[in-house]
XYZ file of C-alpha atoms in Angstrom:
749
model
C -1.209 15.319 -89.202
C -2.029 17.713 -86.482
C -4.333 20.587 -86.630
C -4.647 23.250 -84.005
C -8.060 24.410 -82.797
C -7.279 27.945 -81.621
C -8.209 31.476 -82.736
C -6.343 34.726 -82.389
C -8.857 37.608 -82.285
C -6.130 40.165 -83.271
C -5.457 38.683 -86.712
C -8.149 36.348 -88.078
C -6.896 36.626 -91.597
C -3.939 34.592 -90.734
C -5.816 31.733 -88.904
C -5.631 28.588 -91.062
C -9.084 27.484 -92.172
C -8.804 24.115 -90.598
C -7.655 25.573 -87.329
C -11.214 26.833 -86.675
C -12.961 23.505 -87.458
C -13.014 20.427 -85.385
C -14.217 17.131 -86.954
C -17.657 16.064 -85.853
C -18.067 12.543 -84.357
C -18.824 9.777 -86.796
C -21.101 10.788 -88.508
C -16.269 26.785 -121.189
C -17.522 32.383 -130.519
C -16.438 35.454 -130.915
C -17.614 38.111 -128.536
C -20.561 39.022 -130.756
C -23.785 39.452 -128.798
C -27.052 38.131 -130.006
C -30.234 37.546 -128.270
C -31.569 33.942 -128.107
C -33.974 33.021 -130.747
C -37.071 31.077 -129.871
C -39.595 29.480 -132.177
C -42.540 28.125 -130.262
C -44.258 25.203 -131.843
C -47.830 25.915 -133.349
C -47.557 29.563 -132.817
C -48.647 31.793 -135.693
C -46.872 35.008 -136.633
C -48.531 38.210 -137.696
C -48.686 37.046 -141.372
C -50.244 33.858 -140.310
C -47.261 31.713 -141.042
C -46.627 28.788 -138.595
C -43.438 29.160 -136.621
C -41.095 26.120 -136.644
C -43.947 23.723 -136.151
C -43.268 21.609 -139.335
C -39.747 21.167 -138.129
C -40.803 19.499 -134.915
C -42.900 16.845 -136.660
C -42.133 13.191 -136.438
C -41.370 12.526 -140.107
C -38.286 10.665 -140.686
C -37.437 12.724 -143.695
C -34.303 14.887 -143.019
C -35.136 18.448 -142.464
C -33.735 20.816 -145.125
C -31.304 23.312 -143.820
C -32.822 25.726 -146.181
C -36.282 25.632 -144.617
C -37.486 29.139 -143.522
C -37.002 29.678 -139.723
C -39.016 32.338 -138.195
C -38.110 33.288 -134.657
C -40.227 35.300 -132.330
C -38.814 38.754 -131.850
C -39.532 38.857 -128.216
C -37.081 36.100 -127.416
C -36.357 37.513 -124.054
C -39.639 36.434 -122.930
C -39.024 32.829 -123.672
C -38.851 30.652 -120.603
C -36.217 28.444 -122.140
C -34.172 31.362 -123.118
C -34.382 33.427 -119.936
C -33.881 30.470 -117.588
C -30.738 29.064 -119.292
C -27.957 28.129 -116.990
C -25.620 30.579 -118.649
C -27.955 33.453 -118.082
C -28.396 32.532 -114.408
C -24.556 32.062 -114.010
C -23.908 35.408 -115.675
C -26.211 37.174 -113.389
C -24.730 35.717 -110.300
C -21.100 35.212 -111.149
C -20.233 38.165 -113.356
C -22.320 40.967 -111.900
C -20.666 44.291 -111.043
C -20.379 45.273 -107.553
C -23.376 47.187 -106.175
C -23.331 50.939 -105.836
C -21.889 52.296 -102.675
C -24.167 52.550 -99.735
C -25.371 50.381 -96.932
C -26.623 46.799 -98.078
C -29.008 47.077 -95.151
C -30.902 50.069 -96.639
C -31.245 48.584 -100.140
C -34.682 47.438 -101.138
C -34.509 44.091 -102.776
C -36.756 43.569 -105.829
C -36.501 39.818 -105.227
C -36.052 37.512 -102.234
C -34.379 34.952 -104.465
C -30.694 34.114 -103.843
C -29.153 35.546 -106.976
C -25.733 33.941 -106.198
C -26.883 31.287 -104.039
C -24.759 28.130 -103.320
C -26.978 25.817 -105.255
C -24.718 23.021 -106.550
C -25.566 20.660 -109.548
C -23.110 17.829 -108.614
C -25.223 15.128 -110.131
C -25.004 16.973 -113.572
C -21.070 17.348 -113.148
C -20.706 13.712 -112.373
C -23.068 12.350 -115.064
C -21.598 9.157 -116.812
C -20.864 9.206 -120.586
C -22.512 6.194 -122.151
C -22.001 4.333 -125.369
C -19.147 3.922 -127.705
C -17.136 6.478 -129.618
C -17.842 5.387 -133.104
C -20.734 7.060 -134.813
C -23.753 5.125 -136.223
C -23.698 5.159 -140.116
C -26.463 5.482 -142.495
C -27.935 2.410 -144.216
C -26.097 1.799 -147.580
C -23.055 3.835 -146.783
C -19.937 2.855 -148.798
C -17.067 1.201 -146.890
C -14.979 4.343 -147.437
C -17.579 6.500 -145.870
C -18.057 4.051 -142.942
C -14.428 4.120 -142.179
C -14.333 7.945 -142.421
C -17.280 8.357 -140.059
C -15.911 5.807 -137.609
C -12.432 7.558 -137.842
C -14.020 10.968 -137.032
C -16.209 9.523 -134.201
C -13.141 8.047 -132.426
C -11.615 11.590 -132.312
C -14.112 13.014 -129.876
C -12.932 16.428 -128.777
C -11.869 16.971 -125.237
C -11.189 20.335 -123.728
C -7.451 20.873 -123.677
C -6.722 18.559 -126.667
C -5.738 21.349 -129.159
C -6.032 25.112 -129.094
C -8.568 25.372 -126.324
C -7.948 28.188 -123.864
C -9.393 29.669 -120.848
C -12.369 31.873 -121.501
C -12.354 34.452 -118.727
C -16.059 35.479 -119.801
C -17.326 31.966 -119.409
C -21.032 32.231 -118.318
C -21.615 35.678 -119.951
C -24.251 36.440 -122.649
C -21.686 35.895 -125.514
C -22.033 33.597 -128.407
C -20.839 30.126 -127.391
C -21.255 28.454 -130.782
C -22.323 28.935 -134.410
C -23.446 25.293 -135.190
C -24.931 22.758 -132.934
C -26.082 19.419 -134.157
C -27.409 16.571 -132.007
C -29.902 13.802 -131.921
C -32.195 15.106 -129.155
C -33.085 12.936 -126.165
C -33.884 9.269 -125.574
C -37.158 8.430 -124.012
C -38.026 5.450 -121.717
C -40.160 2.719 -123.352
C -43.875 2.996 -123.080
C -45.613 1.215 -120.222
C -46.825 -2.395 -120.929
C -49.623 -3.599 -118.716
C -48.994 -6.861 -116.933
C -52.581 -7.258 -115.867
C -51.742 -8.343 -112.309
C -54.457 -7.282 -109.873
C -54.233 -5.063 -106.738
C -55.834 -6.560 -103.683
C -58.201 -4.318 -101.930
C -59.893 -5.801 -98.858
C -58.751 -9.028 -100.279
C -60.706 -8.523 -103.548
C -58.845 -8.647 -106.816
C -58.944 -5.188 -108.683
C -57.925 -5.340 -112.330
C -56.740 -1.644 -112.649
C -56.828 0.372 -115.813
C -53.251 0.718 -117.361
C -52.835 4.242 -116.072
C -53.590 3.300 -112.477
C -51.908 -0.112 -112.741
C -48.609 1.709 -113.746
C -48.706 3.821 -110.586
C -49.512 0.789 -108.383
C -46.409 -0.878 -109.942
C -44.260 2.082 -109.017
C -45.180 1.495 -105.396
C -44.706 -2.253 -105.661
C -41.081 -1.701 -106.703
C -40.494 0.022 -103.425
C -41.632 -2.785 -101.154
C -38.827 -3.984 -99.004
C -37.157 -0.550 -98.856
C -37.301 2.035 -96.002
C -39.311 4.307 -98.202
C -42.465 2.343 -97.581
C -42.017 2.795 -93.889
C -42.209 6.584 -94.390
C -45.698 7.808 -93.531
C -45.399 10.859 -95.648
C -44.198 8.672 -98.657
C -47.225 6.532 -98.407
C -49.568 9.442 -97.992
C -48.248 11.378 -101.008
C -48.424 8.157 -103.137
C -51.965 7.281 -102.256
C -53.090 10.864 -102.836
C -51.727 10.804 -106.361
C -52.985 7.134 -106.850
C -56.481 8.266 -105.970
C -56.319 11.321 -108.052
C -55.368 9.061 -111.058
C -58.383 6.766 -110.371
C -60.708 9.716 -110.300
C -59.246 11.543 -113.420
C -59.555 8.335 -115.648
C -63.019 7.642 -114.010
C -61.935 4.270 -112.961
C -64.447 1.736 -111.674
C -62.533 1.571 -108.518
C -62.411 5.210 -107.829
C -65.334 5.039 -105.301
C -64.058 1.759 -103.736
C -60.437 2.203 -103.121
C -60.319 4.931 -100.333
C -57.975 3.640 -97.746
C -54.335 2.976 -98.194
C -53.943 0.404 -95.436
C -56.504 -1.936 -97.242
C -54.389 -2.066 -100.410
C -52.305 -5.186 -101.038
C -49.470 -4.954 -103.605
C -48.190 -8.463 -103.037
C -49.327 -10.022 -106.367
C -47.733 -7.199 -108.370
C -44.658 -7.458 -106.365
C -44.462 -11.335 -106.963
C -44.771 -10.578 -110.752
C -41.827 -8.146 -110.555
C -39.753 -10.603 -108.679
C -40.328 -13.338 -111.278
C -39.125 -10.833 -113.912
C -35.908 -10.293 -111.915
C -35.459 -14.092 -111.595
C -35.858 -14.604 -115.292
C -33.333 -11.868 -115.862
C -30.846 -13.544 -113.611
C -31.269 -16.772 -115.457
C -29.727 -15.217 -118.623
C -26.197 -16.302 -119.323
C -23.362 -13.807 -119.394
C -23.297 -14.068 -123.137
C -26.850 -13.206 -123.443
C -26.561 -10.268 -121.076
C -23.547 -9.095 -123.088
C -25.422 -9.321 -126.366
C -28.270 -7.217 -124.796
C -25.801 -4.505 -123.602
C -24.330 -4.332 -127.056
C -27.627 -4.076 -128.816
C -28.592 -1.368 -126.289
C -25.313 0.493 -126.936
C -25.846 0.245 -130.773
C -29.396 1.764 -130.366
C -28.190 4.555 -128.223
C -25.031 5.387 -129.917
C -26.352 8.244 -132.075
C -27.421 10.063 -128.928
C -23.961 9.933 -127.250
C -22.131 12.508 -129.449
C -22.972 16.103 -130.647
C -21.254 18.361 -133.136
C -20.367 21.746 -131.904
C -18.886 23.971 -134.682
C -17.890 20.850 -136.601
C -16.090 19.116 -133.760
C -17.483 15.910 -132.119
C -18.273 16.269 -128.407
C -19.579 13.664 -125.979
C -23.059 14.185 -124.649
C -23.655 13.816 -120.983
C -26.933 12.261 -119.696
C -29.221 12.192 -122.839
C -31.869 9.998 -121.385
C -35.238 11.421 -120.119
C -35.839 10.123 -116.749
C -38.638 7.549 -116.601
C -41.902 8.028 -114.696
C -41.881 6.815 -111.084
C -42.268 7.859 -107.430
C -40.228 10.882 -106.302
C -37.809 9.996 -103.477
C -36.154 13.299 -102.843
C -33.168 13.732 -100.675
C -33.343 13.586 -96.863
C -36.623 14.389 -95.305
C -38.474 15.743 -98.518
C -42.116 16.751 -98.036
C -42.963 15.606 -101.625
C -41.511 12.230 -101.155
C -43.753 9.483 -102.731
C -45.458 11.777 -105.228
C -45.774 10.369 -108.797
C -43.480 11.812 -111.357
C -45.416 11.953 -114.621
C -44.079 10.675 -117.906
C -42.176 13.296 -119.867
C -43.533 13.545 -123.450
C -41.729 15.260 -126.467
C -44.211 18.069 -126.157
C -42.613 18.816 -122.777
C -39.114 19.038 -124.398
C -37.317 22.238 -125.747
C -34.613 21.364 -128.152
C -31.706 23.837 -128.666
C -30.014 23.594 -132.186
C -28.167 25.802 -134.581
C -30.401 28.159 -136.748
C -29.283 26.467 -139.978
C -28.798 22.965 -138.521
C -31.289 20.087 -138.821
C -33.771 19.579 -135.927
C -33.429 16.019 -134.480
C -36.588 13.934 -135.484
C -38.907 13.123 -132.683
C -38.306 9.370 -131.760
C -41.966 8.966 -130.433
C -44.645 8.448 -133.302
C -47.364 10.881 -133.315
C -45.642 13.419 -131.100
C -43.401 16.537 -131.777
C -41.053 18.604 -129.762
C -42.486 21.328 -127.560
C -40.118 24.109 -128.717
C -37.254 24.631 -131.032
C -34.844 27.357 -130.001
C -31.512 28.656 -131.241
C -29.992 29.873 -128.085
C -26.302 30.432 -128.867
C -25.573 31.811 -125.478
C -26.606 28.570 -123.782
C -24.639 25.326 -123.756
C -27.601 22.928 -123.130
C -28.946 20.650 -125.788
C -32.476 19.988 -124.367
C -34.532 20.914 -121.432
C -37.807 20.233 -119.696
C -39.550 21.066 -116.480
C -39.521 18.679 -113.534
C -43.154 17.633 -112.843
C -42.542 17.621 -109.039
C -40.344 20.493 -108.080
C -40.979 22.643 -111.014
C -37.349 23.142 -111.647
C -35.756 22.835 -115.092
C -33.772 19.799 -116.196
C -31.174 20.039 -118.796
C -29.131 17.938 -121.136
C -25.550 19.168 -121.424
C -22.374 17.940 -123.175
C -20.234 15.522 -121.211
C -17.744 16.245 -118.467
C -14.884 16.196 -120.876
C -16.324 18.668 -123.218
C -14.981 22.022 -124.098
C -17.810 23.928 -122.411
C -17.478 22.030 -119.295
C -13.678 22.311 -119.185
C -13.983 26.065 -119.733
C -16.548 26.253 -116.905
C -14.522 24.254 -114.512
C -11.308 26.219 -115.167
C -13.122 29.617 -114.772
C -14.573 28.373 -111.496
C -11.246 27.565 -110.011
C -9.634 30.707 -111.449
C -12.351 32.811 -109.744
C -11.631 31.006 -106.501
C -7.824 31.778 -106.865
C -8.771 35.412 -107.469
C -10.304 35.544 -103.977
C -6.845 35.191 -102.534
C -6.191 38.843 -103.663
C -9.284 40.016 -101.842
C -9.814 37.832 -98.749
C -7.549 39.860 -96.460
C -9.687 43.099 -97.141
C -12.770 40.948 -96.629
C -11.589 39.672 -93.318
C -10.778 43.032 -92.006
C -14.001 44.374 -93.228
C -16.111 41.810 -91.286
C -13.838 42.145 -88.203
C -14.720 45.917 -88.267
C -18.376 45.329 -89.096
C -18.935 43.112 -86.006
C -18.226 46.271 -83.779
C -20.771 48.305 -85.737
C -23.873 49.641 -83.953
C -25.980 48.771 -86.988
C -27.587 45.321 -86.631
C -27.778 44.675 -90.210
C -24.066 45.312 -90.873
C -23.160 43.231 -87.701
C -25.171 40.252 -88.969
C -23.661 40.672 -92.499
C -20.187 40.481 -90.839
C -20.876 37.510 -88.691
C -22.355 35.662 -91.497
C -19.370 36.381 -93.644
C -17.102 35.083 -90.961
C -19.016 31.771 -90.597
C -19.041 31.294 -94.488
C -15.446 32.089 -94.740
C -14.097 30.124 -91.763
C -16.559 27.219 -91.720
C -17.297 26.932 -95.414
C -21.062 27.067 -94.662
C -23.490 27.197 -97.564
C -25.483 30.396 -98.038
C -28.844 29.112 -96.909
C -32.211 30.265 -98.340
C -35.781 30.294 -97.124
C -37.475 27.139 -97.785
C -41.244 26.705 -98.868
C -43.482 24.108 -97.369
C -42.967 21.766 -100.428
C -39.142 21.790 -99.787
C -37.025 19.935 -97.325
C -36.165 21.893 -94.153
C -32.479 22.206 -94.813
C -30.271 24.950 -93.317
C -27.520 27.174 -94.367
C -25.800 30.196 -92.849
C -28.405 32.806 -93.350
C -31.282 30.423 -92.349
C -29.793 29.219 -89.129
C -32.266 29.189 -86.156
C -31.601 29.727 -82.507
C -32.194 26.017 -81.918
C -29.176 25.158 -84.196
C -26.637 26.856 -81.916
C -25.477 25.948 -78.456
C -23.021 28.239 -76.671
C -20.428 26.325 -74.670
C -17.484 27.395 -72.463
C -14.228 28.885 -73.650
C -15.670 30.562 -76.730
C -16.855 27.240 -78.085
C -20.115 27.000 -80.189
C -21.858 23.812 -81.202
C -23.723 23.885 -84.466
C -26.199 21.211 -85.191
C -28.559 21.364 -88.180
C -29.606 19.553 -91.394
C -27.536 20.838 -94.280
C -27.834 20.167 -97.961
C -29.579 16.893 -98.858
C -30.692 16.679 -95.212
C -27.195 15.706 -94.090
C -26.526 16.525 -90.397
C -23.869 19.043 -89.717
C -22.553 18.582 -86.220
C -19.542 20.546 -85.335
C -18.022 22.249 -82.304
C -15.779 25.211 -83.141
C -13.634 27.639 -81.285
C -14.382 31.261 -82.348
C -13.085 34.592 -81.423
C -14.584 36.094 -78.290
C -16.166 38.825 -80.351
C -17.807 36.409 -82.686
C -19.028 34.381 -79.610
C -20.441 37.606 -77.928
C -22.030 38.791 -81.082
C -23.757 35.554 -81.975
C -24.962 35.149 -78.432
C -26.520 38.649 -78.566
C -28.267 37.780 -81.882
C -29.954 34.771 -80.157
C -30.780 36.529 -76.824
C -34.545 36.810 -76.147
C -35.597 34.781 -79.125
C -37.390 31.555 -79.290
C -35.795 28.256 -80.580
C -37.469 28.549 -83.888
C -36.566 32.129 -84.479
C -33.957 33.076 -87.063
C -30.402 34.109 -85.864
C -29.885 36.367 -88.794
C -33.342 38.088 -88.771
C -32.059 41.401 -90.279
C -30.528 39.904 -93.438
C -31.113 37.272 -96.084
C -29.136 35.508 -98.759
C -29.726 38.082 -101.657
C -28.463 40.824 -99.192
C -25.456 38.886 -98.211
C -24.606 38.189 -101.955
C -24.945 41.846 -102.807
C -22.659 42.558 -99.765
C -19.961 40.114 -101.273
C -20.173 41.894 -104.548
C -18.600 44.951 -103.047
C -15.391 43.153 -102.561
C -15.239 41.063 -105.836
C -17.434 40.452 -108.696
C -19.177 37.169 -108.822
C -18.201 36.368 -105.092
C -20.642 33.987 -103.505
C -20.582 31.401 -100.658
C -19.732 28.701 -103.187
C -16.602 30.671 -104.333
C -15.624 30.745 -100.646
C -16.039 27.112 -100.345
C -14.133 26.313 -103.469
C -11.384 28.637 -102.263
C -11.143 27.310 -98.783
C -11.319 23.623 -100.013
C -8.628 24.047 -102.568
C -6.473 26.097 -100.300
C -6.773 23.602 -97.453
C -5.811 20.681 -99.849
C -2.819 22.637 -101.242
C -1.501 23.494 -97.847
C -1.967 19.999 -96.398
C -0.157 18.380 -99.305
C 2.757 20.608 -98.762
C 3.024 20.292 -94.977
C 5.591 17.505 -95.290
C 7.640 15.938 -98.044
C 6.674 12.273 -98.734
C 9.739 11.446 -100.939
C 10.686 8.252 -98.816
C 6.968 6.959 -98.951
C 5.798 3.921 -100.912
C 3.056 4.396 -103.571
C 0.474 3.152 -101.248
C 1.584 5.371 -98.377
C 1.485 8.317 -100.663
C -2.044 7.513 -101.621
C -2.990 7.302 -98.003
C -1.234 10.651 -97.332
C -3.227 12.219 -100.143
C -6.497 10.725 -98.949
C -5.841 11.984 -95.316
C -5.557 15.631 -96.704
C -8.603 15.197 -98.946
C -10.510 13.854 -95.852
C -9.940 17.177 -94.002
C -11.387 18.988 -96.992
C -14.409 16.655 -96.923
C -14.757 17.206 -93.244
C -14.733 21.051 -93.769
C -17.295 20.923 -96.457
C -19.394 18.426 -94.412
C -19.328 15.695 -97.146
C -20.504 12.637 -95.361
C -21.735 9.142 -96.375
C -23.524 6.480 -94.451
C -21.508 3.357 -93.456
C -22.095 0.613 -96.080
C -24.011 -2.561 -94.966
C -20.914 -4.651 -96.022
C -18.355 -2.565 -94.038
C -17.940 -4.856 -91.131
C -17.567 -7.984 -93.410
C -14.908 -6.413 -95.644
C -13.092 -5.202 -92.547
C -13.140 -8.615 -90.991
C -11.910 -10.263 -94.126
C -8.907 -7.833 -94.306
C -8.076 -8.620 -90.575
C -8.228 -12.273 -91.225
C -6.034 -12.075 -94.382
C -3.468 -10.028 -92.399
C -3.450 -12.579 -89.616
C -2.985 -15.472 -92.124
C -0.020 -13.509 -93.761
C 1.588 -12.892 -90.402
C 1.530 -16.724 -89.717
C 3.064 -17.446 -93.077
C 5.774 -14.895 -92.436
C 6.797 -16.543 -89.225
C 7.035 -19.841 -90.913
C 9.147 -18.441 -93.657
C 11.482 -16.673 -91.171
C 11.841 -19.715 -88.820
C 12.002 -22.332 -91.762
C 10.145 -24.633 -89.330
C 8.984 -27.265 -91.933
C 11.570 -28.447 -94.470
C 11.093 -30.618 -97.559
C 14.384 -31.079 -99.227
C 15.231 -27.799 -101.022
C 11.826 -26.103 -100.052
C 10.039 -24.676 -97.070
C 6.397 -25.865 -96.540
C 4.149 -22.966 -95.639
C 0.694 -23.717 -94.289
C -2.104 -21.280 -95.024
C -5.799 -21.207 -94.560
C -7.763 -19.800 -97.343
C -11.379 -19.228 -98.356
C -12.734 -21.579 -100.927
C -13.143 -19.940 -104.253
C -16.375 -20.147 -106.154
C -16.324 -22.601 -109.206
C -17.724 -20.603 -112.026
C -18.440 -21.969 -115.505
C -19.238 -20.006 -118.685
C -22.578 -21.717 -118.950
C -23.819 -20.405 -115.467
C -26.388 -17.689 -115.504
C -26.465 -14.964 -112.869
C -28.758 -16.785 -110.538
C -26.542 -19.978 -110.563
C -23.520 -17.758 -109.943
C -25.084 -16.197 -106.894
C -25.945 -19.652 -105.505
C -22.354 -20.755 -105.918
C -21.198 -17.728 -104.064
C -23.588 -18.406 -101.337
C -22.496 -22.080 -101.106
C -18.776 -21.378 -100.726
C -19.388 -18.491 -98.225
C -20.761 -21.060 -95.793
C -17.692 -23.222 -96.069
C -14.817 -23.063 -93.553
C -11.413 -22.020 -94.688
C -9.290 -24.889 -96.267
C -5.835 -25.760 -95.122
C -3.423 -25.180 -98.044
C 0.219 -26.228 -98.109
C 2.610 -24.103 -100.361
C 6.162 -24.954 -101.263
C 8.752 -22.136 -101.274
C 12.293 -22.751 -102.555
C 14.935 -21.992 -100.005
C 16.741 -19.735 -102.322
C 13.647 -17.697 -102.719
C 12.796 -17.324 -99.134
C 14.292 -13.872 -98.729
C 12.333 -12.413 -101.708
C 9.188 -14.290 -100.506
C 9.604 -12.742 -97.063
C 10.031 -9.213 -98.508
C 6.947 -9.675 -100.640
C 4.856 -11.008 -97.681
C 5.896 -7.976 -95.603
C 4.811 -5.717 -98.352
C 1.378 -7.429 -98.583
C 1.011 -7.048 -94.770
C 1.875 -3.410 -94.964
C -0.611 -2.885 -97.801
C -3.367 -4.590 -95.985
C -2.575 -2.440 -92.855
C -3.032 0.701 -94.953
C -6.337 -0.685 -96.397
C -7.546 -1.373 -92.872
C -6.575 2.173 -91.690
C -8.163 3.923 -94.728
C -11.384 1.908 -94.607
C -11.749 2.715 -90.914
C -10.867 6.397 -91.254
C -13.067 7.054 -94.332
C -16.069 5.013 -93.460
C -18.308 8.094 -92.904
C -16.439 10.522 -95.207
C -17.219 11.040 -98.924
C -13.908 11.867 -100.654
C -15.536 12.117 -104.176
C -17.551 15.331 -103.912
C -14.513 17.412 -102.972
C -12.566 15.962 -105.786
C -15.253 16.461 -108.229
C -16.416 19.907 -107.217
C -14.282 21.809 -104.871
C -10.547 20.781 -105.205
C -8.737 22.452 -108.024
C -7.445 19.459 -110.011
C -4.253 21.375 -110.850
C -3.232 20.982 -107.144
C -3.468 17.287 -107.388
C -1.731 16.975 -110.793
C 1.149 19.155 -109.659
C 1.665 17.198 -106.484
C 1.536 13.872 -108.304
C 4.057 15.060 -110.885
C 6.382 16.302 -108.105
C 6.423 13.002 -106.264
C 6.240 10.781 -109.396
C 2.873 9.314 -108.337
C 0.644 8.047 -111.198
C -2.353 10.342 -111.316
C -4.589 7.197 -111.831
C -3.904 6.358 -108.161
C -6.022 9.287 -107.074
C -8.103 10.214 -110.027
C -10.688 7.846 -111.561
C -10.923 7.325 -115.400
C -14.010 9.761 -115.274
C -12.150 12.492 -113.516
C -9.286 12.172 -115.848
C -11.599 12.836 -118.701
C -13.319 15.661 -116.906
C -9.990 17.347 -115.837
C -8.093 16.811 -119.083
C -7.619 20.565 -119.207
C -5.469 20.291 -116.030
C -3.200 17.406 -117.002
C -0.407 19.724 -118.464
C -0.150 21.582 -115.139
C 3.384 22.081 -113.942
C 4.696 20.422 -110.810
C 5.455 23.950 -109.453
C 1.719 24.981 -109.455
C 0.401 26.291 -106.224
C -3.224 27.395 -105.608
């Protein structure tokens, strides 16, 4: 697959996206509006009535649906309501174009990036846990048990029945009338182990609160985190603060991190892991089944009477914050989230889930029918909101995904005008307009993220608007090198050929500035987003990324016709196209530790098969009506059902040290031809595996499939070439994109 790195200044809109990018080296009732209703716990009304507090208590008695619910009239002031994802999305994705006039002259009331390219990939890719059948009440009749199990097995997925694409997804419309769920699952309380911390060699029996934090650190011993000075500094600051706050007897003694020894605590943790490994597979299976039974009620919710899977219903446990990349808050202690920190979103007449922690109650109960989240709380480190949503295969998520890709397809109608506008804008004498135009070019052609200003407590990651002079290097022949840390502190290193006007304009932006100065000093992300709204409602950098990623995949898959390819070759063809999308979006991964070993095994296996093929073709060793084929194979581990995990690992290690054994195989002469053909196919398959493993060692294909490639492109292509969709989509993606499975093979993005 050849890609041209050239640019034509006279007609940029016709330049293929990938033609401007060079790969860097390895490296979802009715439209009736209603404001959200909020009932803060323990808050009195004007008549002195308690608002919803009784509903949030921990009593196991079912809450009556006839209980009076009094919602605060000023619901718009509720944090949970105002900060719902739907509201935020509506503001950014469905806002009308700004009034005419220069974006450069507009005074922005906020410096926040209204339509910024913040991506919640982890929520989109959350795993759905537990079984489909619903936990029944004690004493239920067999008929009722059967009915409940039958209903639970039929968990609704978007696209199953009469679901349709909602063009107003993300707006302030009513999303549901009834919402019933079981709330969230909390991690177990901390159990003190009473193992001491050594300080200056002396044993310090810490109080449970401090012991827990020390144990957090001990779990990280042996990882690269403890080699990070900032990680250790942040941890010790919070550890010391805990000692002082609980008035520990060691608060005045433990003052230096380097004098702390966590080895005894670490040894205790290692012994626990060893005991866990000693359990037999049957014991471990029984534990998993018991855990699944306990959590089953959390895995489903009822939305207007239909059963939907819940995404990640677990509250994250306390621990040490790691962050992504070089995060300045790494090592800080994440506090334990309590029920009082949780806001529960349920239907107005639906029962509130009982609080599972004795002696506690939910922080807030809201009835926000414009939001699709079930529960929320504030992150103790970053201050951002965490949400519990329905699963990836739910109606809401399916509608949201479909709306996202339809919006990206709509960009096709406007992209020509946008490109002409920024081409003209680069020749403007107004600095602000010139910078808006160049930034638009970079976001369009290089799929850069928007880029926002970062605070001191955030990682110094960079996007288009936050590029600094030090991130650009101007080379010969209109080539520019971009080198900066992008999202999650992943390095973006790319050399691109740009139009001479772009080269000249960017160079003028950098002229006379210091390395740490901003390239686009006359604009910011909010201003650029408002500029985008002129051309298309809801247009943002992420829409550009989705458009360009999907457009690239669609074009590459239709560059040639793979009718004569084998199934494995077609998968390789698809992966190569998806690889270009991943490179475009800078989706990288670090090479796995076991990469070389895996590659070596494949090479050895191929060499052995080649030798066997030669013996079969030459029929060198005959034994009556058979040909004897000599092979050298690795010794297989001898596992028994009684073995625990530790014993299994020891057996694996034992055989890994053994040399290959000589094995003789007999092949009937009449079966030689078919055996030769099968051997050739196996060699060809291993060749493909070797090439794919080498080509994709530093490229992450999953992110583009999950978030940027319109799944209808893949479904249509697979149908057209009779390739099973399971070959390119995992089971989780098949569930997430169930709405796309009926796509016709004639679909083009």
